[in-house]
Short mmCIF file of C-alpha atoms and ligand atoms in Angstrom, two decimals:
data_model
loop_
_atom_site.label_atom_id
_atom_site.label_comp_id
_atom_site.label_asym_id
_atom_site.label_seq_id
_atom_site.Cartn_x
_atom_site.Cartn_y
_atom_site.Cartn_z
CA MET A 30 101.53 112.24 127.80
CA SER A 31 102.00 109.85 124.90
CA LYS A 32 101.91 106.14 125.55
CA ILE A 33 104.89 104.26 124.18
CA LEU A 34 104.87 100.48 123.85
CA VAL A 35 108.22 99.00 124.87
CA THR A 36 108.48 95.40 123.73
CA GLY A 37 111.10 93.52 125.70
CA GLY A 38 110.80 96.24 128.34
CA THR A 39 112.00 94.02 131.19
CA GLY A 40 115.25 93.23 129.35
CA TYR A 41 118.60 94.96 129.73
CA ILE A 42 118.23 97.86 127.30
CA GLY A 43 114.42 97.84 127.48
CA SER A 44 114.27 98.39 131.25
CA HIS A 45 116.68 101.34 131.12
CA THR A 46 114.62 102.80 128.26
CA VAL A 47 111.40 102.47 130.27
CA VAL A 48 113.04 104.61 132.98
CA GLU A 49 114.27 107.24 130.52
CA LEU A 50 110.89 107.43 128.75
CA PHE A 51 109.21 108.01 132.10
CA ASN A 52 111.80 110.67 133.02
CA ALA A 53 111.04 112.41 129.71
CA GLY A 54 107.31 112.52 130.51
CA TYR A 55 106.09 109.52 128.47
CA THR A 56 103.93 106.66 129.71
CA PRO A 57 105.77 103.42 128.92
CA VAL A 58 103.72 100.22 128.51
CA ILE A 59 105.69 96.97 128.54
CA VAL A 60 105.00 93.79 126.60
CA ASP A 61 107.40 90.95 127.36
CA ASN A 62 107.17 87.16 127.41
CA LEU A 63 109.89 86.98 130.10
CA SER A 64 111.80 84.42 128.00
CA ASN A 65 115.12 86.10 128.82
CA SER A 66 114.22 88.46 131.65
CA ASN A 67 112.74 88.46 135.12
CA ILE A 68 109.43 89.79 136.44
CA GLN A 69 111.30 91.31 139.43
CA ILE A 70 112.69 93.93 137.04
CA LEU A 71 109.29 95.65 137.29
CA ASP A 72 109.89 96.16 141.03
CA GLN A 73 113.37 97.47 140.30
CA ILE A 74 111.93 99.98 137.81
CA GLU A 75 109.36 101.01 140.42
CA LYS A 76 112.14 101.66 142.95
CA ILE A 77 113.64 104.16 140.50
CA ILE A 78 110.59 105.92 139.05
CA GLY A 79 108.11 105.48 141.90
CA ILE A 80 105.44 103.62 139.95
CA LYS A 81 105.14 100.16 138.48
CA PRO A 82 104.80 100.46 134.69
CA GLU A 83 101.85 98.80 132.96
CA PHE A 84 102.92 95.29 132.02
CA HIS A 85 101.47 92.65 129.68
CA GLU A 86 102.97 89.18 129.57
CA PHE A 87 102.63 87.53 126.18
CA ASP A 88 104.63 86.47 123.16
CA LEU A 89 104.44 88.82 120.19
CA CYS A 90 104.85 85.79 117.92
CA ASP A 91 101.24 85.01 118.92
CA GLU A 92 99.32 86.83 116.21
CA SER A 93 95.90 86.85 117.89
CA LYS A 94 97.26 88.09 121.23
CA THR A 95 99.25 90.82 119.48
CA LYS A 96 96.18 91.89 117.47
CA ALA A 97 93.99 91.94 120.58
CA PHE A 98 96.55 94.00 122.49
CA ILE A 99 96.77 96.56 119.70
CA LEU A 100 92.96 96.81 119.42
CA ASN A 101 92.63 97.27 123.19
CA ASN A 102 95.31 99.97 123.33
CA PRO A 103 94.44 102.48 120.60
CA ASP A 104 96.19 105.31 122.47
CA ILE A 105 99.67 103.92 121.87
CA SER A 106 101.47 106.47 119.66
CA GLY A 107 104.87 104.86 119.41
CA ILE A 108 106.64 101.53 119.68
CA ILE A 109 110.20 100.74 120.70
CA HIS A 110 110.77 97.17 119.64
CA PHE A 111 113.48 95.38 121.63
CA ALA A 112 111.89 91.95 122.04
CA ALA A 113 114.12 89.52 120.16
CA SER A 114 116.52 86.65 120.64
CA LYS A 115 120.08 87.97 120.68
CA ALA A 116 122.74 85.35 121.42
CA VAL A 117 125.08 84.98 118.47
CA GLY A 118 126.29 81.43 119.32
CA GLU A 119 122.79 80.13 120.00
CA SER A 120 121.62 81.55 116.67
CA VAL A 121 124.23 79.46 114.85
CA ALA A 122 123.11 76.31 116.70
CA ASP A 123 119.37 77.03 116.36
CA PRO A 124 118.80 79.41 113.43
CA LEU A 125 115.09 78.62 113.08
CA LYS A 126 114.46 79.83 116.63
CA TYR A 127 116.00 83.17 115.61
CA TYR A 128 114.16 83.52 112.32
CA TYR A 129 110.89 82.52 113.98
CA ASN A 130 111.11 84.74 117.07
CA ASN A 131 112.64 87.80 115.50
CA PHE A 132 110.50 87.91 112.35
CA PHE A 133 107.08 86.75 113.55
CA SER A 134 107.09 89.27 116.39
CA LEU A 135 108.15 92.10 114.06
CA ILE A 136 105.63 91.23 111.36
CA ASN A 137 102.75 90.76 113.82
CA LEU A 138 103.47 94.15 115.33
CA LEU A 139 103.71 95.90 111.97
CA ASN A 140 100.60 94.16 110.64
CA GLY A 141 98.66 95.34 113.68
CA TYR A 142 99.15 98.93 112.51
CA ARG A 143 98.19 98.62 108.84
CA GLU A 144 95.37 101.15 109.32
CA THR A 145 96.93 103.51 111.90
CA PRO A 146 99.82 105.98 111.84
CA ILE A 147 102.56 104.66 114.10
CA ASN A 148 106.05 105.71 115.17
CA PHE A 149 108.41 102.75 115.35
CA VAL A 150 111.95 102.51 116.73
CA PHE A 151 113.87 99.33 115.99
CA SER A 152 116.79 97.79 117.87
CA SER A 153 119.43 97.16 115.24
CA SER A 154 123.15 96.58 115.55
CA CYS A 155 126.51 97.65 114.15
CA THR A 156 126.83 93.96 113.29
CA VAL A 157 125.24 94.95 109.93
CA TYR A 158 128.58 96.55 108.92
CA GLY A 159 130.62 93.38 109.47
CA GLU A 160 134.33 94.33 109.30
CA PRO A 161 134.04 97.89 107.96
CA ASP A 162 136.36 99.09 105.17
CA THR A 163 136.79 102.52 106.77
CA LEU A 164 136.61 103.74 110.36
CA PRO A 165 134.78 105.33 112.03
CA VAL A 166 131.98 103.61 110.15
CA THR A 167 129.14 105.84 108.93
CA GLU A 168 125.51 104.93 108.26
CA PHE A 169 126.32 105.03 104.54
CA ALA A 170 128.81 102.17 104.74
CA PRO A 171 127.69 99.03 102.91
CA VAL A 172 125.89 96.31 104.81
CA LYS A 173 128.08 93.20 104.70
CA LYS A 174 126.96 89.59 104.61
CA ALA A 175 125.98 88.61 108.15
CA THR A 176 128.25 86.13 109.95
CA SER A 177 125.44 84.64 112.06
CA PRO A 178 121.68 84.04 111.82
CA TYR A 179 121.29 86.62 114.63
CA GLY A 180 123.10 89.24 112.52
CA ASN A 181 121.05 88.22 109.51
CA THR A 182 117.80 88.84 111.42
CA LYS A 183 118.95 92.43 112.03
CA GLN A 184 119.83 92.98 108.37
CA ILE A 185 116.62 91.47 107.04
CA ALA A 186 114.53 93.28 109.66
CA GLU A 187 116.02 96.59 108.47
CA GLU A 188 114.99 95.68 104.90
CA ILE A 189 111.48 94.70 106.04
CA LEU A 190 111.15 98.04 107.83
CA GLN A 191 112.45 100.08 104.93
CA GLU A 192 110.10 98.39 102.45
CA THR A 193 107.17 98.67 104.85
CA ALA A 194 107.79 102.38 105.37
CA SER A 195 108.02 103.02 101.66
CA ALA A 196 104.99 100.90 100.66
CA TYR A 197 102.30 102.06 103.08
CA GLY A 198 102.96 105.62 104.20
CA ASN A 199 101.52 105.33 107.73
CA TYR A 200 104.71 103.97 109.35
CA ASN A 201 107.42 106.32 110.59
CA ILE A 202 110.46 104.23 111.36
CA ILE A 203 113.95 104.67 112.80
CA ALA A 204 116.44 101.82 113.16
CA LEU A 205 119.13 102.45 115.77
CA ARG A 206 122.38 100.61 115.13
CA TYR A 207 123.89 100.05 118.54
CA PHE A 208 127.57 99.49 119.05
CA ASN A 209 128.45 97.62 122.31
CA PRO A 210 126.01 98.39 125.13
CA VAL A 211 127.53 98.10 128.62
CA GLY A 212 127.08 99.64 132.07
CA ALA A 213 124.16 99.84 134.43
CA HIS A 214 121.80 102.36 136.00
CA ALA A 215 123.53 104.81 138.38
CA THR A 216 121.34 103.56 141.26
CA ALA A 217 122.58 99.98 140.62
CA LEU A 218 118.92 98.90 140.62
CA LEU A 219 119.02 97.88 136.94
CA GLY A 220 121.70 96.30 134.78
CA GLU A 221 122.46 93.34 132.58
CA LEU A 222 121.22 89.93 133.78
CA PRO A 223 123.00 87.40 131.58
CA ASN A 224 121.47 83.99 131.22
CA GLY A 225 124.08 81.36 132.24
CA VAL A 226 127.71 81.88 131.29
CA PRO A 227 128.01 85.39 129.79
CA GLN A 228 129.12 85.57 126.16
CA ASN A 229 129.71 89.33 126.20
CA LEU A 230 132.80 90.97 127.63
CA LEU A 231 131.48 93.18 130.42
CA PRO A 232 129.35 90.70 132.36
CA PHE A 233 132.23 88.23 132.06
CA ILE A 234 134.61 90.80 133.54
CA THR A 235 132.34 91.70 136.47
CA GLN A 236 131.45 88.05 137.20
CA THR A 237 135.15 87.19 137.26
CA ALA A 238 135.93 90.07 139.61
CA ILE A 239 133.13 89.06 142.00
CA GLY A 240 134.34 85.44 142.02
CA LYS A 241 131.57 83.76 139.98
CA ARG A 242 134.03 82.92 137.17
CA GLU A 243 137.62 81.90 137.63
CA LYS A 244 139.22 83.95 134.88
CA LEU A 245 138.49 85.93 131.77
CA THR A 246 139.98 84.77 128.49
CA VAL A 247 140.90 87.61 126.14
CA PHE A 248 140.11 86.28 122.69
CA GLY A 249 143.26 87.04 120.72
CA ASN A 250 146.28 89.30 121.30
CA ASP A 251 147.78 89.17 117.83
CA TYR A 252 145.34 91.32 115.89
CA ASP A 253 146.52 94.28 113.86
CA THR A 254 145.68 96.79 116.61
CA PRO A 255 147.99 98.79 118.93
CA ASP A 256 147.85 96.21 121.76
CA GLY A 257 146.80 93.20 119.68
CA SER A 258 143.25 92.88 121.11
CA CYS A 259 139.99 93.76 119.31
CA ILE A 260 138.54 97.26 119.32
CA ARG A 261 134.90 98.15 120.02
CA ASP A 262 132.78 101.24 120.61
CA TYR A 263 131.38 100.66 124.11
CA ILE A 264 128.25 102.70 124.84
CA HIS A 265 126.68 103.26 128.26
CA VAL A 266 123.22 101.69 128.44
CA VAL A 267 121.71 104.87 129.95
CA ASP A 268 122.99 106.94 127.00
CA LEU A 269 121.63 104.25 124.68
CA ALA A 270 118.25 104.39 126.45
CA LYS A 271 118.19 108.17 125.93
CA ALA A 272 118.84 107.67 122.21
CA HIS A 273 115.50 105.86 122.01
CA VAL A 274 113.72 108.80 123.62
CA ALA A 275 115.45 111.09 121.11
CA ALA A 276 114.28 108.84 118.25
CA ILE A 277 110.66 108.93 119.47
CA LYS A 278 110.90 112.73 119.73
CA LEU A 279 112.25 113.04 116.19
CA LEU A 280 109.44 110.83 114.86
CA GLU A 281 106.85 112.89 116.72
CA LYS A 282 108.26 116.11 115.28
CA GLY A 283 108.45 114.60 111.79
CA ASN A 284 111.75 113.33 110.44
CA PRO A 285 112.83 115.55 107.53
CA ASN A 286 114.74 112.56 106.10
CA GLY A 287 111.47 110.70 105.45
CA ASN A 288 109.68 107.80 107.03
CA TYR A 289 112.65 105.41 107.30
CA ASP A 290 116.02 106.33 108.75
CA VAL A 291 119.02 104.73 110.48
CA PHE A 292 121.39 106.10 113.10
CA ASN A 293 124.62 104.88 114.65
CA ILE A 294 124.42 104.82 118.44
CA GLY A 295 127.88 104.74 119.97
CA THR A 296 130.41 107.12 121.48
CA GLY A 297 132.56 107.33 118.37
CA GLN A 298 135.54 106.09 120.43
CA GLY A 299 137.21 102.73 120.02
CA ASN A 300 138.63 100.86 123.02
CA SER A 301 140.52 97.60 122.97
CA VAL A 302 139.70 94.64 125.23
CA ILE A 303 142.89 95.41 127.20
CA GLU A 304 141.85 99.05 127.59
CA ALA A 305 138.44 97.90 128.81
CA ILE A 306 140.09 95.64 131.39
CA THR A 307 142.42 98.43 132.54
CA ALA A 308 139.48 100.84 132.86
CA PHE A 309 137.60 98.22 134.87
CA GLU A 310 140.54 97.68 137.21
CA LYS A 311 140.82 101.42 137.77
CA ALA A 312 137.09 101.94 138.36
CA SER A 313 136.69 98.94 140.67
CA GLY A 314 140.04 98.88 142.45
CA GLN A 315 140.10 95.12 141.66
CA LYS A 316 142.86 93.27 139.88
CA LEU A 317 141.24 91.14 137.19
CA ASN A 318 142.34 87.55 136.65
CA TYR A 319 142.71 87.13 132.88
CA GLU A 320 144.73 85.28 130.29
CA PHE A 321 145.15 85.46 126.55
CA GLY A 322 143.48 82.78 124.49
CA PRO A 323 142.90 82.06 120.81
CA ARG A 324 140.84 84.33 118.60
CA ARG A 325 137.05 83.82 118.70
CA ASP A 326 135.45 82.76 115.42
CA GLY A 327 133.51 85.53 113.71
CA ASP A 328 134.99 88.40 115.74
CA VAL A 329 135.35 91.69 113.92
CA ILE A 330 138.82 93.20 114.51
CA LYS A 331 137.92 96.88 114.83
CA VAL A 332 134.63 98.69 114.78
CA TYR A 333 133.59 102.09 116.07
CA GLY A 334 130.97 104.46 114.85
CA ASP A 335 130.83 107.84 113.23
CA VAL A 336 128.15 109.53 115.33
CA THR A 337 127.96 112.85 113.46
CA LYS A 338 124.53 112.07 112.02
CA SER A 339 123.07 111.18 115.44
CA ALA A 340 124.44 114.38 116.96
CA LYS A 341 123.09 116.58 114.14
CA GLU A 342 119.81 114.98 113.22
CA LEU A 343 118.77 112.98 116.27
CA ASN A 344 120.04 115.66 118.61
CA TRP A 345 121.64 112.98 120.75
CA LYS A 346 125.14 112.21 121.86
CA ALA A 347 126.73 109.94 124.44
CA GLU A 348 127.61 111.69 127.69
CA LEU A 349 129.13 108.90 129.75
CA GLY A 350 132.62 107.53 129.22
CA ILE A 351 134.33 104.22 129.79
CA ASP A 352 135.06 104.98 133.47
CA GLU A 353 131.34 105.42 134.22
CA MET A 354 130.52 102.30 132.19
CA MET A 355 132.93 100.23 134.27
CA ALA A 356 132.06 101.78 137.64
CA SER A 357 128.30 101.30 137.13
CA SER A 358 128.72 97.69 135.89
CA TRP A 359 130.77 96.88 138.97
CA LYS A 360 128.29 98.56 141.33
CA TRP A 361 125.49 96.49 139.72
CA GLU A 362 127.43 93.20 140.08
CA LYS A 363 127.98 93.98 143.78
CA TYR A 364 124.28 94.87 144.20
CA LEU A 365 123.30 91.54 142.61
CA LYS A 366 125.50 89.66 145.04
CA GLU A 367 123.58 91.15 147.98
CA ASN A 368 120.20 91.19 146.20
CA PRO A 369 120.03 88.28 143.75
CA ILE A 370 117.38 88.56 141.04
CA GLY A 371 115.86 85.34 139.70
C1 UD1 B 420 128.51 90.62 120.00
C2 UD1 B 420 128.00 90.19 118.66
C3 UD1 B 420 127.16 91.30 118.09
C4 UD1 B 420 126.02 91.61 119.02
C5 UD1 B 420 126.57 91.95 120.40
C6 UD1 B 420 125.41 92.04 121.37
C7 UD1 B 420 129.71 88.64 117.78
C8 UD1 B 420 130.73 88.42 116.72
N1 UD1 B 420 129.10 89.84 117.77
O1 UD1 B 420 129.36 91.77 119.79
O2 UD1 B 420 126.64 90.88 116.85
O3 UD1 B 420 125.26 92.69 118.52
O4 UD1 B 420 127.44 90.92 120.85
O5 UD1 B 420 125.86 92.53 122.59
O6 UD1 B 420 129.48 87.79 118.60
N2 UD1 B 420 135.79 89.20 124.52
C9 UD1 B 420 136.84 88.54 125.16
N3 UD1 B 420 136.52 87.60 126.10
C10 UD1 B 420 135.23 87.28 126.44
C11 UD1 B 420 134.18 87.96 125.77
C12 UD1 B 420 134.49 88.90 124.81
O7 UD1 B 420 137.99 88.80 124.89
O8 UD1 B 420 135.03 86.41 127.29
C13 UD1 B 420 136.12 90.22 123.51
C14 UD1 B 420 135.61 89.87 122.11
O9 UD1 B 420 136.55 89.12 121.41
C15 UD1 B 420 135.42 91.28 121.55
C16 UD1 B 420 135.03 92.14 122.75
O10 UD1 B 420 135.46 91.39 123.89
O11 UD1 B 420 136.61 91.76 121.03
C17 UD1 B 420 133.54 92.39 122.85
O12 UD1 B 420 132.87 91.14 122.75
P1 UD1 B 420 131.30 90.97 123.02
O13 UD1 B 420 130.94 91.66 124.29
O14 UD1 B 420 130.96 89.54 122.88
O15 UD1 B 420 130.64 91.84 121.86
P2 UD1 B 420 130.83 91.75 120.27
O16 UD1 B 420 131.47 90.51 119.84
O17 UD1 B 420 131.45 93.03 119.83
#
């Protein structure tokens, strides 16, 4: 079966995608520099799929190593490119790290395939829409000026990919714009492993419930939303992983829309922070210690995706709801307590 390179394959979304690729009959090959992930994730993947995936540890910003890898692996037919720095706050403090890591790796990978047809799936984000003018936001909505260097790397990367696809003809590219990935594998053997104090909502909720953090602060309760807290489109990481398999399949079949395309990957449903907390309390049977605090700089008030295009053209739609997202996140946090990783 086709070999698919998964860059960042030991990370949160990458590791779940490795499992789903394998389940769909593909042979995933991982490249990761382990800068924000743990080598033990390979063992966790093996516990689920029964084999340890092929793994190469190097930094894709290293041009000669990337070139050598590509030359030595001519049977790779597709790439899913996750490897990137992704912390919004850190990107504001250290923008050059973000521009360096996220662009050099992308350009080295693309350059390695100047002579060969390649299918390429890119990890993009709904952050490209900023605060959308209409909801649910469709793929045709304008891209708004990024509010962080991290967001800017996603916008510019989409432009690089679009121009590359149109200039050379041998690249078949899909950018997936994820909404808010949460949840964990049903076995609780894989999930999100935040580095230090979590910045994202779900790991902060589960770490508070397990006693690692004292309390969650809800950033703002005076927004123009039904309960005053922000609204997001939370998407289960296993559904998100399956969207990547669907994208590879569409590229293999030939995308009638041409050699560059973008898709929203969400559920199409918006949930507020308070609704997320309530769903967590219901799924876990735990009362969560939280308080309201000031708004967080740069937060979008409301965003959720129109997923009609993904359903029709990618033949993919989310199957798991907020209850499963919360239950699996909680099961993972409890697993980590008994079986620490890293
Ligand atoms: C953030 C990034 C987004 C990135 C995504 C990656 C910003 C502005 N956006 O999305 O670009 O693609 O992470 O996962 O940083 N919240 C709390 N308390 C907390 C943490 C979060 O109330 O301790 C709220 C936030 O205000 C927000 C919601 O929870 O309303 C989700 O926040 P988060 O998980 O950080 O994701 P985003 O901000 O949507």
